Structures are given as structure tokens and as C-alpha cells.
Short mmCIF file of C-alpha atoms in Angstrom, two decimals:
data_model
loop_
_atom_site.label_atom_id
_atom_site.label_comp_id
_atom_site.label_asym_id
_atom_site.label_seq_id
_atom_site.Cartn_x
_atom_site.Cartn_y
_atom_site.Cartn_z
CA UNK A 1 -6.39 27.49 7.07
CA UNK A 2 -2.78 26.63 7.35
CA UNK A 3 -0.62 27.97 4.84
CA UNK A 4 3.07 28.41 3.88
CA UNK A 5 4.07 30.96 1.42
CA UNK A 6 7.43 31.28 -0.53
CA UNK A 7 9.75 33.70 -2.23
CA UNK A 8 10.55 34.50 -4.61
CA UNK A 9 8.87 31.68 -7.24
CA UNK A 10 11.91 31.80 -9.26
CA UNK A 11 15.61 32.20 -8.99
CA UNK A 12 18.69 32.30 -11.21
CA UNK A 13 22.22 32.67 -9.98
CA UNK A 14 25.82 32.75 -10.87
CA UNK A 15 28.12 29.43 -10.27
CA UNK A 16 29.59 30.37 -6.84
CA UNK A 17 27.38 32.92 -5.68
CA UNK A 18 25.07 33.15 -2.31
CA UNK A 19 21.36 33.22 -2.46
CA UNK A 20 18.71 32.96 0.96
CA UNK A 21 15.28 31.50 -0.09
CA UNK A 22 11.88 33.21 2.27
CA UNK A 23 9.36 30.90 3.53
CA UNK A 24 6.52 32.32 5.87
CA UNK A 25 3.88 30.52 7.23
CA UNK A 26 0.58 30.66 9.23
CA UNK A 27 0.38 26.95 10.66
CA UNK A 28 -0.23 27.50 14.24
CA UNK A 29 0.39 25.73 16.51
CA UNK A 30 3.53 24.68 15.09
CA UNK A 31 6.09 21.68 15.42
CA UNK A 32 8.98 22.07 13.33
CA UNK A 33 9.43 23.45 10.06
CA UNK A 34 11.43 21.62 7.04
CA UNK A 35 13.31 22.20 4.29
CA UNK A 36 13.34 19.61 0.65
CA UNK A 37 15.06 19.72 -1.98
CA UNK A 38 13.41 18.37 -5.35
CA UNK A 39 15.33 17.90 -8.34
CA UNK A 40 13.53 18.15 -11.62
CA UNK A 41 11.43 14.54 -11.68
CA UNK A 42 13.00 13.15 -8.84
CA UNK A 43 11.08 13.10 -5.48
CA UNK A 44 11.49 15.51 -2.42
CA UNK A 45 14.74 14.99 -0.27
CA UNK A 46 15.13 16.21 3.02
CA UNK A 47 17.88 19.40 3.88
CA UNK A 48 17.26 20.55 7.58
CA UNK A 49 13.97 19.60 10.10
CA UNK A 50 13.88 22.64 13.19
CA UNK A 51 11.36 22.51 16.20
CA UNK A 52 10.02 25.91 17.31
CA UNK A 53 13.03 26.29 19.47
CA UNK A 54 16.20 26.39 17.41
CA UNK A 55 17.04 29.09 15.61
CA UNK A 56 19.35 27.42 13.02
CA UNK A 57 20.07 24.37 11.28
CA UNK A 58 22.88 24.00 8.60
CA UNK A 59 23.08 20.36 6.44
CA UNK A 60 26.60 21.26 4.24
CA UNK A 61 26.38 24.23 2.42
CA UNK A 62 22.57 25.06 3.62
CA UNK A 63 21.91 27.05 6.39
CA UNK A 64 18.12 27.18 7.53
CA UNK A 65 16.97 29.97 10.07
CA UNK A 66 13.85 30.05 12.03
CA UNK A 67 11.76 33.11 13.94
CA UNK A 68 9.11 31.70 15.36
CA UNK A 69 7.87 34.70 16.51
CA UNK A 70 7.40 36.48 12.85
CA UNK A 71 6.48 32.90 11.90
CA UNK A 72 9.65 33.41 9.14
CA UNK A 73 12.56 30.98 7.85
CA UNK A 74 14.78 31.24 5.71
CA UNK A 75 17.40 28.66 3.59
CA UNK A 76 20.78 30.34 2.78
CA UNK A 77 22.82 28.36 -0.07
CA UNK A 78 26.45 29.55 0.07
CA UNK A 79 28.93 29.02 -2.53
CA UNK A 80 26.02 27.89 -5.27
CA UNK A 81 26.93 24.95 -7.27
CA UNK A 82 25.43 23.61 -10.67
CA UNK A 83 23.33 20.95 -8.57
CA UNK A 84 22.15 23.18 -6.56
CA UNK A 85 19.60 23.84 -9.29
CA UNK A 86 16.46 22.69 -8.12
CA UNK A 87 13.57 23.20 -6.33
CA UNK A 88 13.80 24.02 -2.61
CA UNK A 89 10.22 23.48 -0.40
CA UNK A 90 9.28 24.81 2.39
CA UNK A 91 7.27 22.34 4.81
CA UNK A 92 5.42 23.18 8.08
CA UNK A 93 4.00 20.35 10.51
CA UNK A 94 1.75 21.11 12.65
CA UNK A 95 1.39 20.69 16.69
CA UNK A 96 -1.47 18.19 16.51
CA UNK A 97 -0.27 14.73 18.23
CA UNK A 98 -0.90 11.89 15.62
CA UNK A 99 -2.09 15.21 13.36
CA UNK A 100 1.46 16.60 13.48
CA UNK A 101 1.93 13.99 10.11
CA UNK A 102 -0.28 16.16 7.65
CA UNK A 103 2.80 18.53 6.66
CA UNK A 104 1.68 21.70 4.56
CA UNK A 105 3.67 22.46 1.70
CA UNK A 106 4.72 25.66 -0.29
CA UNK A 107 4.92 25.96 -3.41
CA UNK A 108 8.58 26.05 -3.76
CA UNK A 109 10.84 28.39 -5.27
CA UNK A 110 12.49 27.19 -8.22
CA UNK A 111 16.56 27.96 -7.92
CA UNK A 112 18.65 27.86 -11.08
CA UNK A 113 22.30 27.70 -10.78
CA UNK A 114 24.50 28.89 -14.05
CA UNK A 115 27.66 28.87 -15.10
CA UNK B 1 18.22 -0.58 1.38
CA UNK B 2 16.05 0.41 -1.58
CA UNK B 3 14.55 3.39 -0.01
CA UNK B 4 11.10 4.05 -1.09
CA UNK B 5 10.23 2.37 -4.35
CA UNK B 6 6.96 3.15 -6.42
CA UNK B 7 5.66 1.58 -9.98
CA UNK B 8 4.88 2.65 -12.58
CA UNK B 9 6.68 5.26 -13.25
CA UNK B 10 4.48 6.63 -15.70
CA UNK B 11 0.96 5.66 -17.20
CA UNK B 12 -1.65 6.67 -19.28
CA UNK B 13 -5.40 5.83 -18.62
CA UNK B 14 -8.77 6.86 -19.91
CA UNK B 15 -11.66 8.06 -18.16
CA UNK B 16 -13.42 5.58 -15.92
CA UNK B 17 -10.17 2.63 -15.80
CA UNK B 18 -8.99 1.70 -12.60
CA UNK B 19 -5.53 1.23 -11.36
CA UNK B 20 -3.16 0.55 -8.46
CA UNK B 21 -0.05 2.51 -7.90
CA UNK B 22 2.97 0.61 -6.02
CA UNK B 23 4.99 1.76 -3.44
CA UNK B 24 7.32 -0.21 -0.76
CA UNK B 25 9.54 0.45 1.81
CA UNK B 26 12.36 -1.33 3.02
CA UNK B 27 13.18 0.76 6.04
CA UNK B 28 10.49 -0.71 8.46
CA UNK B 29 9.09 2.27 8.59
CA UNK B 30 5.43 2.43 10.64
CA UNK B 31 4.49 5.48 9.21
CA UNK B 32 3.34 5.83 4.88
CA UNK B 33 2.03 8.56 2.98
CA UNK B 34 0.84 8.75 -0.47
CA UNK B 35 0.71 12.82 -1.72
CA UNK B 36 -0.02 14.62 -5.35
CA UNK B 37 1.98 17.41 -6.76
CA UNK B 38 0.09 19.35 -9.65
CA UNK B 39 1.68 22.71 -11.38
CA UNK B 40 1.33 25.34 -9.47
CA UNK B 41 0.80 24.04 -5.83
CA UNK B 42 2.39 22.02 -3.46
CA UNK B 43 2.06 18.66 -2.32
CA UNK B 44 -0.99 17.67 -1.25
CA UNK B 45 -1.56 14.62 1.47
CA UNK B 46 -4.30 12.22 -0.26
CA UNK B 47 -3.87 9.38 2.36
CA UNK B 48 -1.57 7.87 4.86
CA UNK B 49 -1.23 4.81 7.39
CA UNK B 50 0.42 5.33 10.86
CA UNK B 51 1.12 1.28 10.67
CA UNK B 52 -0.28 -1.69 9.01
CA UNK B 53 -4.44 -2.02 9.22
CA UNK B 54 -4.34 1.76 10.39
CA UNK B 55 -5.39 4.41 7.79
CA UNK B 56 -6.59 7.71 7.25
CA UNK B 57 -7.51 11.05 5.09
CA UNK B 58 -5.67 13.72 3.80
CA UNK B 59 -6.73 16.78 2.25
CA UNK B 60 -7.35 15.54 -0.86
CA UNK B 61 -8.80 11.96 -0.63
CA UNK B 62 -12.05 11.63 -2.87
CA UNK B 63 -11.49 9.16 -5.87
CA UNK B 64 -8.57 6.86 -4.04
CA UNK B 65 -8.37 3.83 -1.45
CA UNK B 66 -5.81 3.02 0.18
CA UNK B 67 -5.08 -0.17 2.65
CA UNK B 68 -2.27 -1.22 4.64
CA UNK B 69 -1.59 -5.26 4.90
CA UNK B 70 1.96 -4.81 5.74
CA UNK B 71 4.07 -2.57 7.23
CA UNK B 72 6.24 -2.94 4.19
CA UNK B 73 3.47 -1.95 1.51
CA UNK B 74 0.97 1.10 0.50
CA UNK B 75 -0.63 0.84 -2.37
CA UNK B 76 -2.86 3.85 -3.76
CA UNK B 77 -6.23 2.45 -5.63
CA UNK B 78 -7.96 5.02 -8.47
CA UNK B 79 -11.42 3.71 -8.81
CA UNK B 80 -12.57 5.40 -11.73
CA UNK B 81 -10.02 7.67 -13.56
CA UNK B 82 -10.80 11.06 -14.08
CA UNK B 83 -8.87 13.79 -15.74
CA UNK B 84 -8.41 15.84 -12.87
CA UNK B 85 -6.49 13.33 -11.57
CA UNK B 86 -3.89 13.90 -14.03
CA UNK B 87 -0.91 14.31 -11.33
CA UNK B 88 2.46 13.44 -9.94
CA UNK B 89 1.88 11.11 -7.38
CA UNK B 90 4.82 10.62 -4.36
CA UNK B 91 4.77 8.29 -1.73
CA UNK B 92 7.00 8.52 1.45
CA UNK B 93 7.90 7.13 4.60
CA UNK B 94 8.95 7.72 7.78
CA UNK B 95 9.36 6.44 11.53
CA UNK B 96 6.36 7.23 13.85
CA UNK B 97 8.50 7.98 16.95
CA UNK B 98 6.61 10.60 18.86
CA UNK B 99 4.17 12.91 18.54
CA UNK B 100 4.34 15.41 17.15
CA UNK B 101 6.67 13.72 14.71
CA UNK B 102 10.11 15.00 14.01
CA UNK B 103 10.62 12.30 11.94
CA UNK B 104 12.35 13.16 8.50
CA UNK B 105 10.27 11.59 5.62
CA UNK B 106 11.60 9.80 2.88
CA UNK B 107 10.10 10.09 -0.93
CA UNK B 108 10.18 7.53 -3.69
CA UNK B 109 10.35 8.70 -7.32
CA UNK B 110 6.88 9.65 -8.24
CA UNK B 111 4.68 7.63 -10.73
CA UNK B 112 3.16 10.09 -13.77
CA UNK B 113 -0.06 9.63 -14.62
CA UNK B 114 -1.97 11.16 -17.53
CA UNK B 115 -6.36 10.35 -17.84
CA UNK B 116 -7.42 11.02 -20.72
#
């Protein structure tokens, strides 16, 4: 079954600081792996999309990094601000043609930013 | 543009009531998904529609209909509440260029919903 772990489940970190989020997964084959951002009652929004082939991906401040090998990414938030509180989700689509929609999702690790 | 909008926001029912949750897109997009998010877990796809008169399952589709009329529209049917479907419920959208899709997906706000 395909899965996509994350770590840790929770985070909290000073205003200003640098913090990397883990995701790994076991969807194989794989497309492209994603990155959301979900503020507290708000919906998902997208940060970075990367197909097995890139290694990187930055959107601002985030940086997302991709082995495809160890089936491992990771999102680094630099300089933290107080909206960066949220909750950051991993996503992992599978290589499946029309299939390739039904995205898994982790459970996402919950980031708090303080002052 | 709108984005993704869904109604109602929030809304109680008891056990065996039916409802319809809303959701619309103004971005002509082809491709509409409706997902649940419960504590604990992460979203999970109950339905979605690759274009209008064209849906399908998701993991989790037992106790909802969906249909597509227009590309524009996707609403998510409960026949007969029950409390387990006590969720978060998202909708999103997205182009349906290519396969597999690299498409990034757009969510609307999430309608709350509490059976009792």
C-alpha cells in the first residue's frame, strides 16, 4: 500500500530561525512529490511540485529536496516567520496515467513559529 | 477569479438526513476532487471527475455520490448521515494536462460537518 510518512508530528521554533521538515514515502512508481501548506481551518495551498528527476525546488523562503533513490524529501524553511506557523503536507502522486490524480497524503507535521 | 468555493461552511446533521455539499470553480478547470481530513490522518480522496459526465472512486467512497453536469460544478451528496462521517471535507481543482498529472491542485475552504 502506498504510504507517506512524516517527521517529526510537531514542531516549535524561534522567530527567525531554520527548520527542514522529513517526508519519506513508499509510492512506487512515482510521479512527483508535493509540498502544502495548511493554515489552521483554511484549505491546503500548494509550496513546490518535483518529478522524480529534480533534485530541488525552492518557492520563496522554502526549499524542497528530493532523493528518489532513498525515496526521501525534505522542506527547509529559512529565516522562520510568525506565518509560517502551520501545517506543512507531504503529497506523493503516483505513476499511474489517469491514476497519477489519487495523491497520498501524510499526515503533516504541525510547525509553530514563536516569537 | 474566486478560486475554489464550497458551502456550507459548517453544518450539523443527525443520523440518517441527507445533504449536498457545494463546491465551484471558476478556473475552467477539467479536473475536481472532493477529499476528507479527520484528526490524525491525512486527506483522503472520496471522489473525483476528470471532466463533466466523467466520475470516479477514491479510497474512501461508501456513503457519497457525486455527479458532474458542468465543468464548473461538483457537488458531494451524503445519503444517509452517519457519525463517522463527522469530517472536514475539501474540494479542489486542477487542470488535467497530461498524464501523469503535474498539475498543481487548488483547495477551497473546507465545509465542517458534525452527525450527530
Amino acid at each position: 500500500k502506498n504510504q507517506v510518512e512524516q517527521s517529526p508530528q510537531s514542531l516549535i521554533i524561534l522567530e527567525g530561525k531554520n527548520c527542514t521538515l522529513q517526508c519519506n514515502y513508499t509510492v512506487s512508481p512515482f510521479s512527483n512529490l508535493r509540498w502544502y501548506k495548511q493554515d489552521t481551518g483554511r484549505g491546503p495551498v500548494s509550496l513546490t511540485i518535483m518529478t522524480f528527476s529534480e533534485n530541488t525546488k525552492s518557492n520563496g523562503r522554502y526549499t524542497a529536496t528530493l532523493d528518489a533513490d532513498t525515496k526521501q524529501s525534505s522542506l527547509h524553511i529559512t529565516a522562520s516567520q510568525l506565518s509560517d506557523s502551520a501545517s506543512y503536507i507531504c503529497v506523493v502522486s503516483p505513476y499511474s496515467g489517469a491514476g497519477s490524480y489519487q495523491l497520498t497524503f501524510g499526515k503533516g507535521t504541525k510547525l509553530s513559529v514563536i516569537p | 477569479n474566486a478560486g475554489v468555493t464550497q458551502t456550507p461552511k459548517f453544518q450539523v446533521l443527525k443520523t440518517g438526513q441527507s445533504m449536498t455539499l457545494q463546491c465551484a470553480q471558476d478556473m475552467n478547470h477539467e479536473y475536481m476532487s472532493w477529499y476528507r481530513q479527520d484528526p490524525g490522518m491525512g486527506l483522503r480522496l472520496i471522489h473525483y471527475s476528470v471532466g463533466a459526465g466523467i466520475t470516479d472512486q477514491g479510497e474512501v467512497p461508501n456513503g457519497y455520490n457525486v455527479s458532474r453536469s458542468t465543468t464548473e460544478d461538483f457537488p458531494l451528496r451524503l445519503l444517509s448521515a452517519a457519525p463517522s462521517q463527522t469530517s472536514v471535507y475539501f474540494c479542489a481543482s486542477s487542470y488535467a494536462r497530461g498524464q501523469p498529472s503535474q498539475e498543481t491542485q487548488y483547495f477551497g475552504p473546507g465545509t465542517r460537518l458534525l452527525v450527530l
